[in-house]
Coordinates of C-alpha atoms in Angstrom, one line a residue:
X1182 CA 0.0 0.0 0.0
X1183 CA 1.6 3.3 -1.2
X1184 CA 4.9 1.6 -1.7
X1185 CA 5.0 0.2 1.8
X1186 CA 6.0 -3.4 2.3
X1187 CA 4.4 -5.3 5.2
X1188 CA 6.0 -8.4 6.7
X1189 CA 3.5 -10.4 8.9
X1190 CA 4.8 -13.2 11.0
X1191 CA 3.3 -15.6 13.6
X1192 CA 3.7 -14.4 17.2
X1193 CA 6.7 -16.0 18.7
X1194 CA 9.7 -15.6 21.1
X1195 CA 13.4 -16.5 20.8
X1196 CA 14.2 -20.0 22.0
X1197 CA 16.5 -18.6 24.7
X1198 CA 13.7 -16.6 26.3
X1199 CA 11.3 -19.5 26.0
X1200 CA 13.6 -21.9 27.8
X1201 CA 14.8 -19.6 30.5
X1202 CA 11.5 -17.9 31.4
X1203 CA 9.1 -20.7 31.2
X1204 CA 8.7 -22.6 34.5
X1205 CA 9.0 -26.2 33.3
X1206 CA 9.6 -29.2 35.4
X1207 CA 12.6 -31.4 34.4
X1208 CA 10.2 -33.9 32.9
X1209 CA 8.3 -31.3 31.0
X1210 CA 11.5 -29.7 29.7
X1211 CA 12.7 -33.0 28.3
X1212 CA 9.4 -33.6 26.6
X1213 CA 9.2 -30.0 25.2
X1214 CA 12.8 -30.1 24.0
X1215 CA 12.3 -33.5 22.4
X1216 CA 9.4 -32.1 20.4
X1217 CA 11.2 -28.9 19.5
X1218 CA 14.4 -30.7 18.3
X1219 CA 12.3 -33.1 16.4
X1220 CA 10.7 -30.2 14.5
X1221 CA 14.0 -28.6 13.9
X1222 CA 15.6 -31.7 12.6
X1223 CA 12.6 -32.4 10.4
X1224 CA 13.0 -28.9 9.0
X1225 CA 16.7 -29.5 8.3
X1226 CA 15.8 -32.7 6.5
X1227 CA 13.4 -30.7 4.2
X1228 CA 16.0 -28.0 3.6
X1229 CA 18.8 -30.4 2.8
X1230 CA 16.9 -33.0 0.8
X1231 CA 14.1 -31.1 -0.8
X1232 CA 15.1 -27.4 -1.0
X1233 CA 18.8 -28.2 -1.3
X1234 CA 19.7 -25.4 1.1
X1235 CA 22.0 -25.1 4.1
X1236 CA 20.7 -22.7 6.8
X1237 CA 24.1 -21.8 8.2
X1238 CA 22.8 -20.0 11.4
X1239 CA 20.6 -22.4 13.3
X1240 CA 21.9 -21.5 16.8
X1241 CA 20.5 -18.0 16.7
X1242 CA 17.4 -18.5 14.5
X1243 CA 15.0 -20.6 16.5
X1244 CA 11.7 -19.2 17.7
X1245 CA 8.8 -20.7 19.7
X1246 CA 5.2 -20.0 19.0
X1247 CA 2.5 -19.8 21.7
X1248 CA 1.4 -23.3 20.7
X1249 CA 4.9 -24.7 21.5
X1250 CA 6.1 -25.2 17.9
X1251 CA 9.7 -24.5 17.2
X1252 CA 10.2 -22.5 14.0
X1253 CA 13.4 -21.8 12.1
X1254 CA 13.9 -18.2 10.9
X1255 CA 16.8 -16.1 9.8
X1256 CA 17.5 -17.4 6.3
X1257 CA 19.6 -14.5 5.3
X1258 CA 22.8 -16.6 5.6
X1259 CA 21.5 -19.7 3.8
X1260 CA 23.5 -21.2 1.0
X1261 CA 23.3 -23.9 -1.6
X1262 CA 23.5 -27.3 0.2
X1263 CA 26.7 -29.2 -0.1
X1264 CA 26.9 -31.2 3.1
X1265 CA 25.1 -31.0 6.5
X1266 CA 28.2 -30.4 8.6
X1267 CA 27.7 -26.7 9.4
X1268 CA 24.0 -27.0 10.1
X1269 CA 24.5 -30.2 12.3
X1270 CA 27.4 -28.6 14.2
X1271 CA 25.2 -25.6 14.9
X1272 CA 22.3 -27.9 15.9
X1273 CA 24.6 -29.8 18.3
X1274 CA 25.8 -26.5 19.9
X1275 CA 22.2 -25.4 20.3
X1276 CA 21.3 -28.7 21.9
X1277 CA 24.2 -28.3 24.4
X1278 CA 23.0 -24.8 25.3
X1279 CA 19.5 -25.9 25.9
X1280 CA 20.5 -28.3 28.6
X1281 CA 23.6 -26.6 30.0
X1282 CA 22.7 -23.0 29.7
X1283 CA 23.0 -20.4 26.9
X1284 CA 26.5 -18.9 26.6
X1285 CA 27.4 -16.9 23.5
X1286 CA 31.1 -17.2 24.4
X1287 CA 31.1 -20.8 23.5
X1288 CA 31.9 -21.2 19.8
X1289 CA 32.1 -25.0 19.5
X1290 CA 30.3 -27.9 21.1
X1291 CA 31.8 -29.2 24.4
X1292 CA 31.4 -32.4 26.4
X1293 CA 27.7 -33.4 26.7
X1294 CA 27.5 -32.8 30.5
X1295 CA 23.7 -32.4 31.1
X1296 CA 22.7 -33.5 27.6
X1297 CA 20.4 -36.5 28.1
X1298 CA 22.1 -39.9 27.8
X1299 CA 19.7 -40.8 24.9
X1300 CA 21.3 -38.0 22.8
X1301 CA 25.0 -38.6 23.6
X1302 CA 25.9 -40.8 20.6
X1303 CA 24.1 -38.6 18.1
X1304 CA 25.3 -35.4 19.8
X1305 CA 28.9 -36.5 19.5
X1306 CA 28.4 -37.3 15.8
X1307 CA 26.8 -34.0 15.0
X1308 CA 29.3 -32.0 17.0
X1309 CA 32.4 -33.1 15.0
X1310 CA 33.5 -33.1 11.4
X1311 CA 31.9 -36.5 11.1
X1312 CA 28.7 -34.6 10.7
X1313 CA 29.6 -34.0 7.0
X1314 CA 28.9 -37.7 6.3
X1315 CA 25.6 -37.8 8.2
X1316 CA 22.1 -37.9 6.7
X1317 CA 19.5 -35.8 8.5
X1318 CA 16.8 -38.1 7.4
X1319 CA 18.6 -41.1 8.9
X1320 CA 19.3 -39.2 12.1
X1321 CA 15.6 -38.4 12.4
X1322 CA 14.7 -42.0 11.9
X1323 CA 17.2 -43.3 14.4
X1324 CA 16.1 -40.8 17.1
X1325 CA 12.4 -41.9 16.6
X1326 CA 13.2 -45.5 17.1
X1327 CA 12.4 -47.2 20.4
X1328 CA 14.8 -45.8 23.1
X1329 CA 15.5 -42.7 21.0
X1330 CA 15.2 -39.2 22.4
X1331 CA 12.3 -38.4 20.1
X1332 CA 10.4 -41.6 20.9
X1333 CA 8.1 -40.7 23.8
X1334 CA 4.4 -40.2 24.4
X1335 CA 4.7 -36.5 24.2
X1336 CA 6.0 -36.5 20.6
X1337 CA 3.7 -39.4 19.7
X1338 CA 0.6 -37.5 20.9
X1339 CA 1.4 -34.3 19.0
X1340 CA 2.3 -36.3 15.8
X1341 CA -1.0 -38.2 16.1
X1342 CA -3.0 -35.0 16.3
X1343 CA -1.2 -33.7 13.2
X1344 CA -2.1 -36.9 11.4
X1345 CA -5.5 -37.3 13.0
X1346 CA -7.5 -37.4 9.7
X1347 CA -5.4 -40.3 8.5
X1348 CA -6.2 -42.6 11.5
X1349 CA -9.0 -45.1 11.7
X1350 CA -11.8 -45.1 14.2
X1351 CA -10.2 -47.7 16.5
X1352 CA -6.9 -45.7 16.6
X1353 CA -8.8 -42.5 17.5
X1354 CA -10.8 -44.2 20.2
X1355 CA -7.6 -45.7 21.8
X1356 CA -5.8 -42.4 21.5
X1357 CA -8.5 -40.3 23.3
X1358 CA -9.0 -42.9 26.0
X1359 CA -5.3 -42.6 26.9
X1360 CA -5.0 -38.9 26.4
X1361 CA -7.0 -37.9 29.4
X1362 CA -4.4 -39.4 31.7
X1363 CA -1.4 -37.8 29.9
X1364 CA -2.4 -34.2 29.7
X1365 CA -0.3 -33.3 32.7
X1366 CA 2.8 -33.8 30.5
X1367 CA 2.0 -30.7 28.6
X1368 CA 2.7 -27.1 29.6
X1369 CA -0.4 -25.0 29.8
X1370 CA 0.4 -23.0 26.6
X1371 CA 0.8 -26.1 24.5
X1372 CA -2.3 -27.8 26.0
X1373 CA -4.3 -24.6 25.4
X1374 CA -3.1 -23.5 22.0
X1375 CA -2.2 -26.7 20.3
X1376 CA -4.0 -29.7 21.8
X1377 CA -7.4 -28.0 22.6
X1378 CA -8.0 -26.6 19.1
X1379 CA -7.1 -30.0 17.6
X1380 CA -9.7 -31.7 19.9
X1381 CA -12.4 -29.3 19.0
X1382 CA -11.6 -29.6 15.3
X1383 CA -11.4 -33.4 15.6
X1384 CA -14.9 -33.6 17.1
X1385 CA -16.5 -31.1 14.7
X1386 CA -15.1 -32.5 11.5
X1387 CA -14.0 -36.0 12.4
X1388 CA -15.4 -39.1 14.1
X1389 CA -13.8 -38.7 17.5
X1390 CA -17.1 -39.4 19.2
X1391 CA -17.6 -39.3 22.9
X1392 CA -14.0 -40.2 23.7
X1393 CA -12.9 -36.6 23.1
X1394 CA -15.1 -35.3 25.9
X1395 CA -12.9 -36.0 28.9
X1396 CA -9.7 -34.3 27.6
X1397 CA -11.8 -31.5 26.1
X1398 CA -13.4 -30.7 29.5
X1399 CA -10.0 -30.9 31.3
X1400 CA -8.3 -28.5 28.9
X1401 CA -11.3 -26.2 28.9
X1402 CA -10.3 -25.1 32.4
X1403 CA -7.3 -23.3 31.0
X1404 CA -9.5 -20.8 29.1
X1405 CA -10.8 -17.5 30.5
X1406 CA -14.5 -16.9 30.3
X1407 CA -14.5 -15.1 26.9
X1408 CA -12.4 -17.9 25.3
X1409 CA -14.6 -20.5 26.9
X1410 CA -17.8 -18.9 25.4
X1411 CA -16.1 -18.7 22.0
X1412 CA -14.5 -22.1 21.8
X1413 CA -16.1 -24.6 24.1
X1414 CA -19.8 -23.5 24.4
X1415 CA -20.6 -23.9 20.7
X1416 CA -19.0 -27.4 20.9
X1417 CA -21.2 -28.3 23.9
X1418 CA -24.4 -27.2 22.2
X1419 CA -23.5 -29.5 19.3
X1420 CA -22.6 -32.3 21.6
X1421 CA -26.0 -32.1 23.5
X1422 CA -27.8 -32.6 20.2
X1423 CA -26.0 -35.9 19.5
X1424 CA -28.2 -39.0 19.3
X1425 CA -25.4 -41.1 20.7
X1426 CA -26.3 -42.3 24.2
X1427 CA -22.7 -42.6 25.4
X1428 CA -22.0 -39.0 24.5
X1429 CA -25.1 -37.8 26.2
X1430 CA -24.4 -39.7 29.4
X1431 CA -20.8 -38.6 29.6
X1432 CA -21.9 -35.0 29.1
X1433 CA -24.5 -35.3 31.8
X1434 CA -22.0 -36.9 34.2
X1435 CA -19.6 -34.0 33.8
X1436 CA -22.1 -31.2 33.7
X1437 CA -21.0 -29.6 36.9
X1438 CA -17.7 -28.8 35.2
X1439 CA -19.2 -26.6 32.5
X1440 CA -22.6 -25.6 33.7
X1441 CA -21.2 -22.4 35.4
X1442 CA -20.1 -21.3 31.9
X1443 CA -23.6 -21.7 30.3
X1444 CA -25.8 -18.6 30.2
X1445 CA -29.5 -18.9 30.8
X1446 CA -30.2 -18.0 27.2
X1447 CA -28.0 -20.9 25.9
X1448 CA -29.5 -23.3 28.4
X1449 CA -33.1 -22.5 27.6
X1450 CA -32.8 -22.1 23.9
X1451 CA -30.2 -24.6 22.8
X1452 CA -29.6 -27.2 25.6
X1453 CA -32.6 -27.9 27.8
X1454 CA -34.8 -29.6 25.2
X1455 CA -32.1 -32.0 24.2
X1456 CA -31.3 -32.8 27.8
X1457 CA -34.9 -33.2 28.8
X1458 CA -35.4 -35.8 26.1
X1459 CA -33.4 -38.1 28.4
X1460 CA -36.3 -38.2 30.8
X1461 CA -38.3 -40.3 28.3
X1462 CA -35.4 -42.5 27.3
X1463 CA -35.9 -46.3 27.5
X1464 CA -32.5 -46.8 29.0
X1465 CA -32.5 -46.3 32.8
X1466 CA -28.9 -44.9 32.9
X1467 CA -29.9 -42.1 30.6
X1468 CA -33.0 -41.2 32.7
X1469 CA -31.0 -41.4 35.9
X1470 CA -28.1 -39.2 34.5
X1471 CA -30.7 -36.7 33.3
X1472 CA -32.3 -36.4 36.7
X1473 CA -28.9 -35.8 38.3
X1474 CA -27.7 -33.4 35.7
X1475 CA -30.8 -31.1 35.8
X1476 CA -29.8 -30.0 39.2
X1477 CA -26.8 -28.1 37.7
X1478 CA -29.1 -26.4 35.2
X1479 CA -32.1 -25.5 37.3
X1480 CA -31.0 -22.1 38.4
X1481 CA -30.7 -21.1 34.7
X1482 CA -34.1 -22.3 33.5
X1483 CA -36.9 -20.0 32.7
X1484 CA -40.3 -20.3 34.4
X1485 CA -41.8 -22.5 31.6
X1486 CA -39.0 -25.0 31.5
X1487 CA -38.5 -25.1 35.3
X1488 CA -41.9 -24.9 36.9
X1489 CA -43.9 -26.6 34.1
X1490 CA -41.9 -28.9 31.9
X1491 CA -39.2 -30.1 34.3
X1492 CA -41.7 -30.6 37.1
X1493 CA -44.0 -32.7 34.9
X1494 CA -41.1 -35.0 34.1
X1495 CA -40.0 -35.3 37.8
X1496 CA -43.6 -36.0 38.9
X1497 CA -43.8 -38.9 36.4
X1498 CA -40.5 -40.3 37.3
X1499 CA -41.0 -40.1 41.0
X1500 CA -44.4 -41.8 40.8
X1501 CA -44.2 -44.2 38.0
X1502 CA -40.6 -45.1 37.0
X1503 CA -39.9 -48.8 37.2
X1504 CA -36.4 -48.2 38.5
X1505 CA -36.4 -47.5 42.3
X1506 CA -33.0 -45.7 42.1
X1507 CA -34.5 -43.2 39.7
X1508 CA -37.6 -42.6 41.9
X1509 CA -35.2 -42.0 44.8
X1510 CA -33.1 -39.5 42.9
X1511 CA -36.2 -37.6 41.7
X1512 CA -37.0 -37.1 45.4
X1513 CA -33.5 -36.0 46.2
X1514 CA -33.6 -33.6 43.2
X1515 CA -36.7 -32.0 44.6
X1516 CA -35.1 -31.6 48.0
X1517 CA -32.1 -30.0 46.5
X1518 CA -34.1 -27.5 44.5
X1519 CA -36.8 -26.4 46.9
X1520 CA -35.4 -22.8 46.8
X1521 CA -36.0 -22.6 43.1
X1522 CA -39.7 -23.6 43.0
X1523 CA -42.3 -20.9 42.5
X1524 CA -43.1 -19.8 46.2
X1525 CA -46.8 -19.7 45.4
X1526 CA -46.8 -23.5 44.7
X1527 CA -43.6 -24.7 46.5
X1528 CA -45.2 -25.8 49.8
X1529 CA -47.9 -27.9 48.2
X1530 CA -45.6 -29.4 45.7
X1531 CA -42.8 -30.4 48.1
X1532 CA -45.1 -31.8 50.8
X1533 CA -47.2 -33.8 48.2
X1534 CA -44.1 -35.2 46.6
X1535 CA -42.3 -36.2 49.7
X1536 CA -45.4 -37.7 51.3
X1537 CA -45.8 -39.9 48.3
X1538 CA -42.2 -41.0 48.5
X1539 CA -42.7 -42.0 52.1
X1540 CA -44.9 -44.8 50.7
X1541 CA -42.4 -46.0 48.2
X1542 CA -41.6 -49.7 48.6
X1543 CA -37.9 -49.0 48.1
X1544 CA -36.2 -48.2 51.5
X1545 CA -33.7 -45.6 50.2
X1546 CA -36.6 -43.7 48.6
X1547 CA -38.4 -43.5 51.9
X1548 CA -35.1 -42.3 53.5
X1549 CA -34.7 -39.7 50.9
X1550 CA -38.2 -38.4 51.5
X1551 CA -37.6 -38.0 55.3
X1552 CA -34.3 -36.2 54.7
X1553 CA -35.8 -34.0 52.1
X1554 CA -38.7 -33.0 54.3
X1555 CA -36.3 -32.1 57.1
X1556 CA -33.9 -30.2 54.9
X1557 CA -36.7 -28.1 53.4
X1558 CA -38.5 -27.5 56.7
X1559 CA -38.3 -23.7 56.3
X1560 CA -40.7 -23.8 53.4
X1561 CA -43.6 -25.3 55.3
X1562 CA -46.2 -23.4 57.4
X1563 CA -46.9 -24.5 60.9
X1564 CA -50.5 -25.6 59.9
X1565 CA -49.1 -27.8 57.1
X1566 CA -46.6 -29.3 59.5
X1567 CA -49.3 -30.2 62.0
X1568 CA -52.0 -31.3 59.5
X1569 CA -49.9 -33.1 56.8
X1570 CA -46.2 -33.7 57.6
X1571 CA -46.5 -35.1 61.1
X1572 CA -49.3 -37.6 60.2
X1573 CA -47.3 -38.7 57.2
X1574 CA -44.1 -39.2 59.2
X1575 CA -45.7 -41.1 62.1
X1576 CA -46.1 -44.4 60.3
X1577 CA -42.4 -44.3 59.4
X1578 CA -41.6 -45.0 63.1
X1579 CA -42.8 -48.5 62.4
X1580 CA -41.0 -49.0 59.2
X1581 CA -39.4 -52.4 58.6
X1582 CA -36.0 -50.8 58.1
X1583 CA -34.3 -49.5 61.3
X1584 CA -32.5 -46.6 59.7
X1585 CA -35.8 -45.4 58.3
X1586 CA -37.3 -45.6 61.7
X1587 CA -34.3 -43.8 63.3
X1588 CA -34.5 -40.9 60.8
X1589 CA -38.2 -40.6 61.1
X1590 CA -37.9 -40.1 64.9
X1591 CA -35.3 -37.4 64.3
X1592 CA -37.6 -35.6 61.9
X1593 CA -40.7 -35.9 64.1
X1594 CA -38.8 -34.5 67.1
X1595 CA -37.6 -31.6 65.0
X1596 CA -41.0 -30.7 63.6
X1597 CA -42.7 -31.0 67.0
X1598 CA -40.0 -28.9 68.5
X1599 CA -40.8 -26.2 65.9
X1600 CA -44.5 -26.3 66.8
X1601 CA -43.7 -26.2 70.5
X1602 CA -41.5 -23.1 70.0
X1603 CA -44.4 -21.4 68.2
X1604 CA -46.9 -22.3 70.8
X1605 CA -44.7 -21.1 73.7
X1606 CA -43.7 -17.9 71.9
X1607 CA -46.3 -16.8 69.3
X1608 CA -44.3 -13.8 68.3
X1609 CA -41.8 -16.2 66.7
X1610 CA -44.4 -17.5 64.2
X1611 CA -43.6 -14.8 61.6
X1612 CA -39.9 -15.6 61.8
X1613 CA -40.5 -19.4 61.6
X1614 CA -42.6 -19.0 58.5
X1615 CA -40.6 -16.2 56.9
X1616 CA -39.3 -18.5 54.1
X1617 CA -42.6 -20.1 53.2
X1618 CA -43.4 -17.5 50.6
X1619 CA -39.9 -16.2 50.1
X1620 CA -38.6 -16.1 46.6
X1621 CA -35.0 -15.8 45.3
X1622 CA -32.4 -18.4 44.5
X1623 CA -30.1 -18.5 47.5
X1624 CA -29.6 -22.3 47.2
X1625 CA -30.0 -25.1 49.6
X1626 CA -26.7 -24.7 51.4
X1627 CA -27.0 -21.0 51.9
X1628 CA -30.3 -21.1 53.9
X1629 CA -29.9 -18.9 56.9
X1630 CA -30.7 -19.9 60.5
X1631 CA -31.1 -23.6 59.8
X1632 CA -32.2 -25.2 63.1
X1633 CA -29.8 -27.8 64.6
X1634 CA -32.3 -30.6 64.2
X1635 CA -32.5 -30.0 60.5
X1636 CA -28.8 -29.6 59.9
X1637 CA -28.1 -33.3 59.7
X1638 CA -30.7 -33.7 56.9
X1639 CA -29.4 -30.6 55.1
X1640 CA -25.9 -32.0 55.1
X1641 CA -27.1 -35.4 53.9
X1642 CA -29.3 -34.0 51.2
X1643 CA -26.4 -31.8 50.0
X1644 CA -24.2 -34.8 49.5
X1645 CA -24.5 -37.4 46.8
X1646 CA -27.3 -38.9 44.8
X1647 CA -28.3 -42.5 45.2
X1648 CA -26.7 -44.5 42.3
X1649 CA -27.0 -47.9 40.8
X1650 CA -23.7 -49.1 39.2
X1651 CA -25.6 -51.7 37.1
X1652 CA -27.7 -49.0 35.5
X1653 CA -24.8 -46.8 34.6
X1654 CA -22.9 -49.6 33.0
X1655 CA -25.8 -50.6 30.9
X1656 CA -25.5 -47.7 28.5
X1657 CA -21.7 -47.1 28.7
X1658 CA -20.9 -50.6 27.6
X1659 CA -22.9 -50.2 24.4
X1660 CA -20.7 -50.0 21.3
X1661 CA -23.3 -48.8 18.8
X1662 CA -24.2 -45.1 18.7
X1663 CA -27.9 -45.4 18.6
X1664 CA -30.7 -43.3 20.1
X1665 CA -33.0 -46.2 20.9
X1666 CA -32.3 -49.2 23.2
X1667 CA -34.6 -51.3 25.3
X1668 CA -33.7 -51.8 28.9
X1669 CA -33.3 -55.4 30.0
X1670 CA -35.2 -56.8 33.0
X1671 CA -33.2 -58.1 35.9
X1672 CA -33.5 -61.3 37.9
X1673 CA -34.9 -61.0 41.4
X1674 CA -33.5 -63.0 44.2
X1675 CA -36.0 -62.1 46.9
X1676 CA -39.8 -62.1 46.7
X1677 CA -39.8 -59.4 49.4
X1678 CA -37.8 -57.1 47.2
X1679 CA -39.8 -57.7 44.0
X1680 CA -42.1 -54.9 45.0
X1681 CA -39.1 -52.5 45.0
X1682 CA -38.6 -53.1 41.3
X1683 CA -42.0 -52.0 40.2
X1684 CA -43.4 -48.5 39.8
X1685 CA -45.5 -47.4 42.7
X1686 CA -48.5 -46.5 40.5
X1687 CA -51.4 -46.8 42.9
X1688 CA -50.1 -44.7 45.8
X1689 CA -49.2 -41.9 43.4
X1690 CA -52.8 -41.1 42.4
X1691 CA -54.2 -39.7 45.6
X1692 CA -51.5 -37.4 47.0
X1693 CA -52.1 -34.3 45.0
X1694 CA -48.6 -34.4 43.5
X1695 CA -49.8 -35.5 40.1
X1696 CA -52.1 -32.4 39.8
X1697 CA -49.1 -30.2 40.4
X1698 CA -46.9 -31.4 37.6
X1699 CA -46.9 -28.0 36.0
X1700 CA -45.3 -26.2 39.0
X1701 CA -41.9 -27.6 40.1
X1702 CA -38.1 -27.1 39.9
X1703 CA -34.5 -28.2 40.5
X1704 CA -31.1 -26.7 41.7
X1705 CA -27.4 -27.9 42.1
X1706 CA -25.5 -31.0 41.0
X1707 CA -24.0 -33.6 43.3
X1708 CA -24.5 -37.1 44.3
X1709 CA -26.1 -39.0 47.1
X1710 CA -24.3 -40.5 50.0
X1711 CA -26.3 -41.1 53.1
X1712 CA -29.8 -42.3 52.1
X1713 CA -28.9 -46.0 51.9
X1714 CA -26.3 -46.5 54.5
X1715 CA -27.2 -49.6 56.4
X1716 CA -30.2 -50.4 54.3
X1717 CA -30.0 -54.0 53.2
X1718 CA -31.2 -55.2 49.8
X1719 CA -30.8 -58.8 48.5
X1720 CA -31.5 -58.3 44.8
X1721 CA -29.0 -58.3 42.0
X1722 CA -31.2 -55.8 40.1
X1723 CA -30.8 -53.3 43.0
X1724 CA -27.1 -53.7 43.5
X1725 CA -27.0 -50.0 44.3
X1726 CA -24.5 -48.3 46.4
X1727 CA -24.3 -44.9 48.0
X1728 CA -22.1 -42.9 45.5

């Protein structure tokens, strides 16, 4: 433009600055240098064999990009190639400086000293006049053989990503399965600017499938919020629309890692409908993962999605699902999300739902109901406590499971104590009922002035979901990426527990909960821990364990 010449280059720093200023562990340094020297020697191979050029100034012409690539610049001294001696001597001297410290007063290679043992033989060849007879291509090949300095997982991973489109599906699956355990090898800048873009590109334009998710989420932590919104969120939206069950379940299981980055608009317009389809899935693992995951999204849902659609799904699952673990987790979900439900309907919804769960034939479901009632005690008026909650809890004191009986006594004592306090000091009634109609989204754990008798339930409910390992395995062991799969019935080993495997259809019809399907909600992700401690089940179908 107007006779001006513009030279545009990739952002980079001199190798000396990169090596001295980056805080690399010894192991990381060896890996980083092995990749860098591999790139430089590959460049020399091209210059010597294809371009027929000698660089003549390698020592002072190496630069490193933000993605960790070593680039060769400064071709002003290059000459027609005759033999590799000058370039390999300079390459050897640069190698010595990398490991022993940069020193411009040194004009020729010295004894290896700190140069890694794997490089000693080749270093000595390149550092002398014998380098004139060497072939850069052969050097590269030898150093990439087993035991060579360039043969390690660090170099292998970066080369695999460069050649990703040439790999078959099995190779890609194995690669991503191993990658999640090897990311600590990489400095943050390389993980962020080289590996992460490759992962995103591989998923969007390749067939990486669900195996890319774990390393993708781990590396996403390196991004600031603007970068996350730009690079990860669009990928997540696409992933949630996948018909592949394995992808969907893995997404749901890790939702607590990325949910904070999702805006309400993204959740309601691009994610919720795809996630909610899991409530109707024929596979129990998908339904269970969906129930758990919705807790992380609830505070971002609009009124229609939260208080109408989501609550309709939870009402159906809690009352009619044939998997007792899912019924249990639906109750836990409601307990966790009490603060999000529309205050004008919250009391009736929670009481009706938890009273119904008290009649569930599955012991952990009854335990969950007792804990949920106690943990959400601030949302119930004194009249409702006296007329509905206490009469519903009383039969639990005769439950066949001792832990259910023990927890019901704790809850009864707490609610009665609350009524006694109001009776003895009526001016406290307003304070005791201050949260019944209160709105806002403070969250379960941030509830103020939790009475001591309810703190045990609050802590338990804020722990982990109830989970069944068999259910989770049923979808993750599938090899086909298909949106439809029938769940398989399990064999019962005890007639007493057969009733636990069936949906409690009859007791769900007269509790008022079914009529309130259009008015519910959900809050925070986590898993269940305390609901089934000590509860004995003798059925292989219900081989559940507290997460």
